[in-house]
Amino acid sequence: MKVYLCHDTREQVNWGCKATTSSLIDLIISHGGKIIYKSELSKFQTLKVSSSFNFLKKFLKYDSTLRYLIRKFLWNIQKRGGIKSGYVWKYNQFQKLAELITGGFIYQEEYSKMQEADMIIINGEGSIYRNELKGILIFFFAYFASSHLNKICILANHHADLSHPNMYDIAKNVYPTIAKVVFRDPLSMEKYLKLSNNNNFIYGGDAAFKYKCEFDNKYLNYDSNVNEFKYKLDNRYILVGGSSLLMRPDEKIIWPINNYKILIEKLLSLNIQIVLIAADSTDDFFLNPISKDLGLNFIPSSTKVSTAYNILKSARCLITGRWHSGVLASIGGTPVVALSSNSKKMEGLNKIFGFGDVVYDAFNVNKHANEIFFKTKNFI
C-alpha cells in the first residue's frame, strides 16, 4: 500500500520529534506500507524555512530576549498571511485553500503524491492546541485528504486541546471526515469523544513507545562530524528538564532561571546527582546557564536521540514539561514529575502511568519546590 506521510518532524531539534517520526515510519514499513512521500509542515509555514529566518535563528542563539521578540513579530506576520500565501485560520477558509491546490496554484508536488497514495497518514505530534497554525494545517490536510481526494486518512499520535473556540470549531467539522483518529492519550480522547463519527476515535498510544536506538542510523540524518557533549553520570541521578510552555511567542517573556535554581538547590539535598536535560533547542537557552552556575552536568538538545533515550530510561526520576521525554523515560521505568506544558498533554501522561493528578507550574517551580522535592523523593 502506498502511503503519503504528512508532518515529518525528524529535522526538528527535538528528541521527541525525531523519536516519534522515526518510530512511525518503522511501524508503517513493518506493516507493509510503502512511503512514497514525506512532507514537513514547516514548508507550509513559509517564514519558518526562509534563509533569512534561519540566519536570524543562528545569530540569536545566545540572546533569548531578542530571539523571543523577533519570533513573536514573525508569528504575528504569519497570522496576516491570508489564504493566497497558503495560510488558513478558520474552517470556512478550508474550501478556498483546497481550490487553490486543485486549481494548480500551490502545493502541486504534494498534491500529486497525495493523489498517487492509497492512504494518507498524518503525524499529529500533539500539535492540536491553542490556535496554532500547525494544528490548523494538520486539520486542513486531514480534511483535504478525506473530503477532496476521498483517501483513507489516519490522524496518528494525536493529542487534542480544543480550548480555543476556533480550534474546536475546526475539529468539530473535520473529525467526522477522518477514517481513524488515533489518540496517544486517553484523556483528550475521552474529553472529545462526542465529536467522533462511527467510532473513528481509538486509543493507540504514541509511536515513540516503539523507539529503538537503531533508528538513529536507519531513519535519522546526523552530521558525521557531530560531537557528543561531554558529561559524566553517576549510577544514580535525577533529570531536570524544561517545558514546551516556555519561550512561546504568545506567552509572557519569562525565563525562570532563578526559579529553577531554587528548585534544583532544594533537590541537591537529596544527595543524588542532578543532571539538566534540554529535549528541545528552546530549553538550551536557560538550562545551560543554570548548569554552569551550579556546576551541574548538562545534556543539550543536539545530543543524539539514542544517547538521550539511554540517559532518560536509566534515571531514577525525571522532572519535565515535555511529553516525549516522559514517554522515552517510561520505557525504562523512570517515573515522571510533571510540569505544565503548552497543552494538557502532561495531565494525559500522568493518567497513563498513574503518576498522580498534579502538574506543577513550569514558570513557578520555586513555589512548588517542597512538593516536587517530596514527590521526587518518594519516586527514587
Coordinates of C-alpha atoms in Angstrom, one line a residue:
M1 CA 0.0 0.0 0.0
K2 CA 1.3 3.4 -1.0
V3 CA 1.5 5.8 1.9
Y4 CA 1.8 9.6 2.0
L5 CA 3.2 10.7 5.4
C6 CA 2.3 14.3 6.4
H7 CA 4.2 16.1 9.2
D8 CA 7.6 14.5 9.1
T9 CA 9.4 16.1 12.2
R10 CA 12.8 14.4 12.0
E11 CA 14.6 17.7 11.2
Q12 CA 13.4 19.4 14.3
V13 CA 16.0 19.9 17.1
N14 CA 13.8 18.0 19.5
W15 CA 14.3 14.4 20.7
G16 CA 10.6 13.6 20.8
C17 CA 10.0 14.8 17.2
K18 CA 12.9 12.6 15.9
A19 CA 11.9 9.6 18.0
T20 CA 8.2 9.8 17.1
T21 CA 8.5 10.2 13.4
S22 CA 11.3 7.6 13.0
S23 CA 9.2 5.1 15.0
L24 CA 6.1 5.9 13.0
I25 CA 8.0 5.4 9.7
D26 CA 9.2 2.0 11.1
L27 CA 5.7 1.0 12.0
I28 CA 4.4 1.8 8.6
I29 CA 7.1 -0.1 6.8
S30 CA 7.0 -3.1 9.1
H31 CA 3.2 -3.4 8.4
G32 CA 3.7 -3.5 4.6
G33 CA 3.3 0.2 3.8
K34 CA 5.5 1.8 1.1
I35 CA 6.0 5.5 2.0
I36 CA 6.1 7.4 -1.4
Y37 CA 6.4 10.9 0.1
K38 CA 7.1 12.6 3.4
S39 CA 6.1 16.3 3.9
E40 CA 7.1 18.7 6.6
L41 CA 4.6 21.2 7.9
S42 CA 7.3 23.8 8.1
K43 CA 7.2 24.0 4.3
F44 CA 3.7 25.4 4.6
Q45 CA 4.8 28.0 7.2
T46 CA 6.9 29.9 4.8
L47 CA 8.6 32.3 7.2
K48 CA 10.0 29.4 9.2
V49 CA 12.1 28.0 6.4
S50 CA 13.2 31.2 4.7
S51 CA 17.0 31.6 4.6
S52 CA 16.7 34.9 6.4
F53 CA 14.9 33.3 9.3
N54 CA 17.4 30.5 9.6
F55 CA 20.2 33.1 9.7
L56 CA 18.5 35.0 12.4
K57 CA 17.9 31.9 14.4
K58 CA 21.6 31.1 14.4
F59 CA 22.6 34.7 15.0
L60 CA 20.3 35.0 18.0
K61 CA 21.3 31.7 19.6
Y62 CA 22.6 33.3 22.7
D63 CA 20.2 36.2 23.0
S64 CA 17.0 34.7 24.2
T65 CA 15.1 38.0 24.8
L66 CA 15.8 39.4 21.3
R67 CA 15.1 36.0 19.7
Y68 CA 11.7 35.9 21.6
L69 CA 10.7 39.4 20.3
I70 CA 11.6 38.6 16.7
R71 CA 9.9 35.2 16.9
K72 CA 6.7 37.0 18.2
F73 CA 7.0 39.6 15.4
L74 CA 7.2 36.9 12.7
W75 CA 4.4 34.9 14.3
N76 CA 2.1 37.9 14.0
I77 CA 3.1 38.4 10.4
Q78 CA 2.1 34.8 9.7
K79 CA -1.3 35.4 11.1
R80 CA -1.9 38.1 8.5
G81 CA -0.6 35.9 5.6
G82 CA -4.1 35.1 4.2
I83 CA -5.3 32.2 2.0
K84 CA -3.3 33.3 -1.0
S85 CA 0.0 32.7 0.7
G86 CA -1.1 29.3 1.8
Y87 CA -2.2 30.2 5.3
V88 CA -5.6 29.3 6.6
W89 CA -7.1 30.1 10.0
K90 CA -10.7 29.2 10.0
Y91 CA -12.8 26.2 8.8
N92 CA -14.7 28.4 6.4
Q93 CA -11.4 29.0 4.5
F94 CA -10.6 25.4 4.0
Q95 CA -12.6 25.1 0.8
K96 CA -10.9 28.1 -0.8
L97 CA -7.4 26.7 0.1
A98 CA -8.4 23.3 -1.3
E99 CA -9.4 25.0 -4.6
L100 CA -6.0 26.8 -4.8
I101 CA -4.4 23.3 -4.6
T102 CA -6.7 21.5 -7.0
G103 CA -6.6 24.6 -9.3
G104 CA -2.8 24.2 -9.7
F105 CA -1.7 27.3 -7.8
I106 CA 0.1 25.9 -4.8
Y107 CA 1.5 22.7 -3.3
Q108 CA 1.5 20.8 -6.6
E109 CA 4.2 18.3 -5.7
E110 CA 2.4 17.3 -2.5
Y111 CA -0.9 17.3 -4.4
S112 CA 0.4 14.8 -7.0
K113 CA 1.8 12.5 -4.4
M114 CA -1.4 12.6 -2.3
Q115 CA -3.3 11.6 -5.4
E116 CA -1.0 8.7 -6.0
A117 CA -1.1 7.4 -2.5
D118 CA -3.6 4.8 -1.2
M119 CA -3.5 6.1 2.3
I120 CA -2.6 9.4 3.9
I121 CA -1.2 9.2 7.4
I122 CA -0.8 12.5 9.4
N123 CA 1.6 12.5 12.3
G124 CA -0.3 14.5 14.9
E125 CA 2.7 15.1 17.2
G126 CA 0.5 16.7 19.8
S127 CA 0.2 19.8 17.6
I128 CA -3.5 20.5 18.2
Y129 CA -3.7 23.2 20.9
R130 CA -4.5 26.9 21.3
N131 CA -4.9 28.5 17.9
E132 CA -1.6 27.3 16.4
L133 CA -1.2 27.3 12.6
K134 CA 0.5 23.9 12.6
G135 CA -2.6 22.4 14.3
I136 CA -4.9 24.1 11.8
L137 CA -2.8 22.8 8.9
I138 CA -3.0 19.3 10.3
F139 CA -6.8 19.5 10.3
F140 CA -6.8 21.1 6.8
F141 CA -4.8 18.3 5.3
A142 CA -7.0 15.7 7.0
Y143 CA -10.0 17.5 5.6
F144 CA -8.4 17.7 2.1
A145 CA -7.4 14.1 2.0
S146 CA -10.8 12.8 3.2
S147 CA -13.2 15.2 1.6
H148 CA -11.5 16.2 -1.7
L149 CA -9.4 13.2 -2.5
N150 CA -11.6 10.5 -0.9
K151 CA -8.5 8.9 0.5
I152 CA -8.2 6.7 3.6
C153 CA -6.9 9.2 6.2
I154 CA -5.4 8.3 9.6
L155 CA -4.5 11.0 12.1
A156 CA -1.9 9.3 14.3
N157 CA 0.0 10.3 17.5
H158 CA -2.9 12.6 18.2
H159 CA -3.5 14.8 21.2
A160 CA -6.2 17.4 21.4
D161 CA -6.6 20.5 23.5
L162 CA -9.5 22.3 21.9
S163 CA -10.0 25.0 24.5
H164 CA -9.7 27.7 21.8
P165 CA -13.1 28.2 20.2
N166 CA -11.7 28.4 16.7
M167 CA -9.8 25.1 17.0
Y168 CA -12.9 23.5 18.5
D169 CA -15.0 24.6 15.5
I170 CA -12.4 23.2 13.1
A171 CA -12.2 19.9 14.9
K172 CA -16.0 19.6 15.1
N173 CA -16.2 19.8 11.3
V174 CA -13.1 17.7 10.4
Y175 CA -13.1 14.8 12.9
P176 CA -16.2 13.1 11.3
T177 CA -14.5 13.0 7.9
I178 CA -11.4 11.2 9.1
A179 CA -11.3 7.4 8.8
K180 CA -9.3 6.9 12.1
V181 CA -8.2 9.3 14.7
V182 CA -5.6 7.5 16.8
F183 CA -5.1 9.3 20.2
R184 CA -1.9 9.0 22.0
D185 CA -3.5 9.7 25.4
P186 CA -6.9 8.6 26.7
L187 CA -7.6 11.9 28.5
S188 CA -8.1 14.0 25.4
M189 CA -9.9 11.2 23.6
E190 CA -12.5 10.9 26.4
K191 CA -12.9 14.6 26.5
Y192 CA -13.8 15.0 22.9
L193 CA -15.4 11.6 22.2
K194 CA -18.7 13.4 21.4
L195 CA -17.1 14.8 18.2
S196 CA -16.3 11.4 16.8
N197 CA -18.2 9.7 14.0
N198 CA -18.9 6.0 13.6
N199 CA -16.4 5.1 16.3
N200 CA -13.5 6.6 14.4
F201 CA -11.7 7.5 17.6
I202 CA -9.3 4.9 19.1
Y203 CA -6.6 5.0 21.7
G204 CA -3.3 3.7 20.3
G205 CA -0.6 5.2 22.3
D206 CA 2.4 7.2 20.9
A207 CA 4.7 5.7 18.3
A208 CA 7.6 6.8 20.4
F209 CA 6.9 3.9 22.7
K210 CA 8.3 1.7 19.8
Y211 CA 11.5 3.7 19.5
K212 CA 14.8 1.8 19.2
C213 CA 18.3 3.1 19.2
E214 CA 18.9 1.6 15.8
F215 CA 16.5 4.1 14.3
D216 CA 19.2 6.8 14.6
N217 CA 21.2 5.2 11.8
K218 CA 18.2 3.9 10.0
Y219 CA 16.0 6.9 9.7
L220 CA 17.7 10.0 11.2
N221 CA 20.4 12.0 9.4
Y222 CA 23.1 13.2 11.7
D223 CA 26.3 15.1 10.7
S224 CA 29.1 12.5 10.6
N225 CA 31.2 15.0 12.5
V226 CA 28.8 15.6 15.3
N227 CA 30.5 15.6 18.7
E228 CA 28.6 14.2 21.6
F229 CA 28.5 16.5 24.6
K230 CA 30.9 15.7 27.4
Y231 CA 29.2 14.6 30.6
K232 CA 29.7 12.1 33.5
L233 CA 26.8 10.4 35.1
D234 CA 26.7 8.6 38.4
N235 CA 24.9 5.3 38.9
R236 CA 22.1 7.2 40.5
Y237 CA 20.8 10.5 39.1
I238 CA 17.7 12.7 38.7
L239 CA 17.0 14.6 35.5
V240 CA 15.5 18.1 35.4
G241 CA 14.2 19.3 32.0
G242 CA 12.3 22.2 30.5
S243 CA 8.8 22.6 29.2
S244 CA 7.1 23.3 25.8
L245 CA 5.3 26.2 27.6
L246 CA 8.5 28.3 27.8
M247 CA 9.5 30.9 25.2
R248 CA 6.2 30.8 23.3
P249 CA 5.5 33.9 21.1
D250 CA 2.0 34.1 22.7
E251 CA 3.3 33.8 26.2
K252 CA 4.8 36.2 28.7
I253 CA 8.6 36.7 28.3
I254 CA 9.9 34.9 31.4
W255 CA 13.0 32.7 31.6
P256 CA 12.5 31.1 35.0
I257 CA 16.3 30.7 35.7
N258 CA 16.2 31.8 39.3
N259 CA 13.0 29.8 40.0
Y260 CA 14.7 26.7 38.6
K261 CA 17.8 27.3 40.7
I262 CA 15.7 27.4 43.9
L263 CA 14.1 24.0 42.9
I264 CA 17.4 22.5 42.0
E265 CA 19.2 23.6 45.1
K266 CA 16.4 22.0 47.1
L267 CA 16.8 18.8 45.1
L268 CA 20.5 18.7 45.8
S269 CA 19.7 18.0 49.4
L270 CA 18.6 14.5 48.3
N271 CA 22.3 13.7 47.9
I272 CA 21.9 12.4 44.4
Q273 CA 23.3 13.7 41.2
I274 CA 21.2 16.3 39.4
V275 CA 21.5 16.4 35.6
L276 CA 19.9 19.1 33.4
I277 CA 18.5 18.0 30.0
A278 CA 17.3 20.0 27.0
A279 CA 14.9 17.9 24.9
D280 CA 14.3 20.8 22.6
S281 CA 16.6 23.7 21.4
T282 CA 14.4 26.1 23.4
D283 CA 15.4 24.5 26.7
D284 CA 19.1 25.1 25.9
F285 CA 18.7 28.8 26.4
F286 CA 18.0 28.7 30.2
L287 CA 19.2 25.2 31.3
N288 CA 22.7 25.6 30.0
P289 CA 23.4 28.8 32.0
I290 CA 21.9 27.1 35.2
S291 CA 24.2 24.1 34.7
K292 CA 27.3 26.4 34.5
D293 CA 26.2 28.5 37.6
L294 CA 25.6 25.4 39.7
G295 CA 28.3 23.2 38.3
L296 CA 25.9 20.5 37.0
N297 CA 26.1 18.2 34.1
F298 CA 24.0 19.4 31.1
I299 CA 22.7 17.3 28.2
P300 CA 21.9 19.6 25.2
S301 CA 19.2 19.2 22.6
S302 CA 21.9 18.5 20.0
T303 CA 22.5 15.1 21.7
K304 CA 21.6 12.1 19.5
V305 CA 18.2 10.6 20.4
S306 CA 19.8 7.2 21.1
T307 CA 22.1 8.7 23.7
A308 CA 19.3 10.8 25.2
Y309 CA 17.0 7.8 25.3
N310 CA 19.5 5.7 27.3
I311 CA 20.0 8.6 29.7
L312 CA 16.3 9.1 30.2
K313 CA 15.4 5.5 30.8
S314 CA 18.2 4.9 33.3
A315 CA 17.4 7.9 35.5
R316 CA 15.8 7.5 39.0
C317 CA 13.3 10.3 38.3
L318 CA 12.6 12.9 35.6
I319 CA 11.1 16.3 36.2
T320 CA 9.8 17.8 32.9
G321 CA 7.1 19.6 31.0
R322 CA 7.8 17.6 27.8
W323 CA 5.6 14.7 26.8
H324 CA 8.1 12.7 24.8
S325 CA 10.8 12.9 27.4
G326 CA 8.3 11.3 29.7
V327 CA 7.5 8.6 27.1
L328 CA 11.1 7.7 26.4
A329 CA 11.9 7.7 30.1
S330 CA 9.0 5.5 31.0
I331 CA 10.2 2.7 28.7
G332 CA 12.9 2.1 31.2
G333 CA 10.6 2.5 34.2
T334 CA 11.7 6.1 35.0
P335 CA 8.9 7.9 36.9
V336 CA 8.0 11.5 35.9
V337 CA 7.2 14.6 38.0
A338 CA 5.1 16.6 35.5
L339 CA 5.4 20.3 34.8
S340 CA 2.9 22.4 32.9
S341 CA 3.2 22.4 29.1
N342 CA 1.7 24.1 26.1
S343 CA -1.4 21.9 26.4
K344 CA -2.9 19.3 28.7
K345 CA -0.5 16.6 27.5
M346 CA 1.2 16.2 30.8
E347 CA -2.1 15.5 32.5
G348 CA -2.5 12.8 29.9
L349 CA 0.9 11.4 30.7
N350 CA 0.0 11.3 34.4
K351 CA -3.2 9.4 33.7
I352 CA -1.5 6.8 31.6
F353 CA 1.2 5.9 34.2
G354 CA -0.6 6.8 37.4
F355 CA 1.8 9.5 38.4
G356 CA -0.9 11.4 40.2
D357 CA -3.2 14.3 39.3
V358 CA -0.9 17.2 39.9
V359 CA 1.0 19.2 37.2
Y360 CA 3.3 21.9 38.6
D361 CA 3.6 25.3 37.0
A362 CA 6.7 25.4 34.9
F363 CA 7.1 29.2 35.3
N364 CA 7.0 28.9 39.1
V365 CA 8.7 25.7 40.1
N366 CA 10.2 27.6 43.1
K367 CA 6.7 27.9 44.6
H368 CA 6.2 24.1 44.4
A369 CA 9.8 23.2 45.4
N370 CA 8.7 21.4 48.5
E371 CA 6.0 19.4 46.8
I372 CA 8.3 18.5 43.9
F373 CA 11.0 17.6 46.3
F374 CA 8.9 15.1 48.3
K375 CA 7.3 13.6 45.2
T376 CA 10.8 13.1 43.7
K377 CA 12.0 11.6 47.0
N378 CA 9.1 9.1 47.0
F379 CA 9.9 8.1 43.4
I380 CA 13.6 7.5 44.0

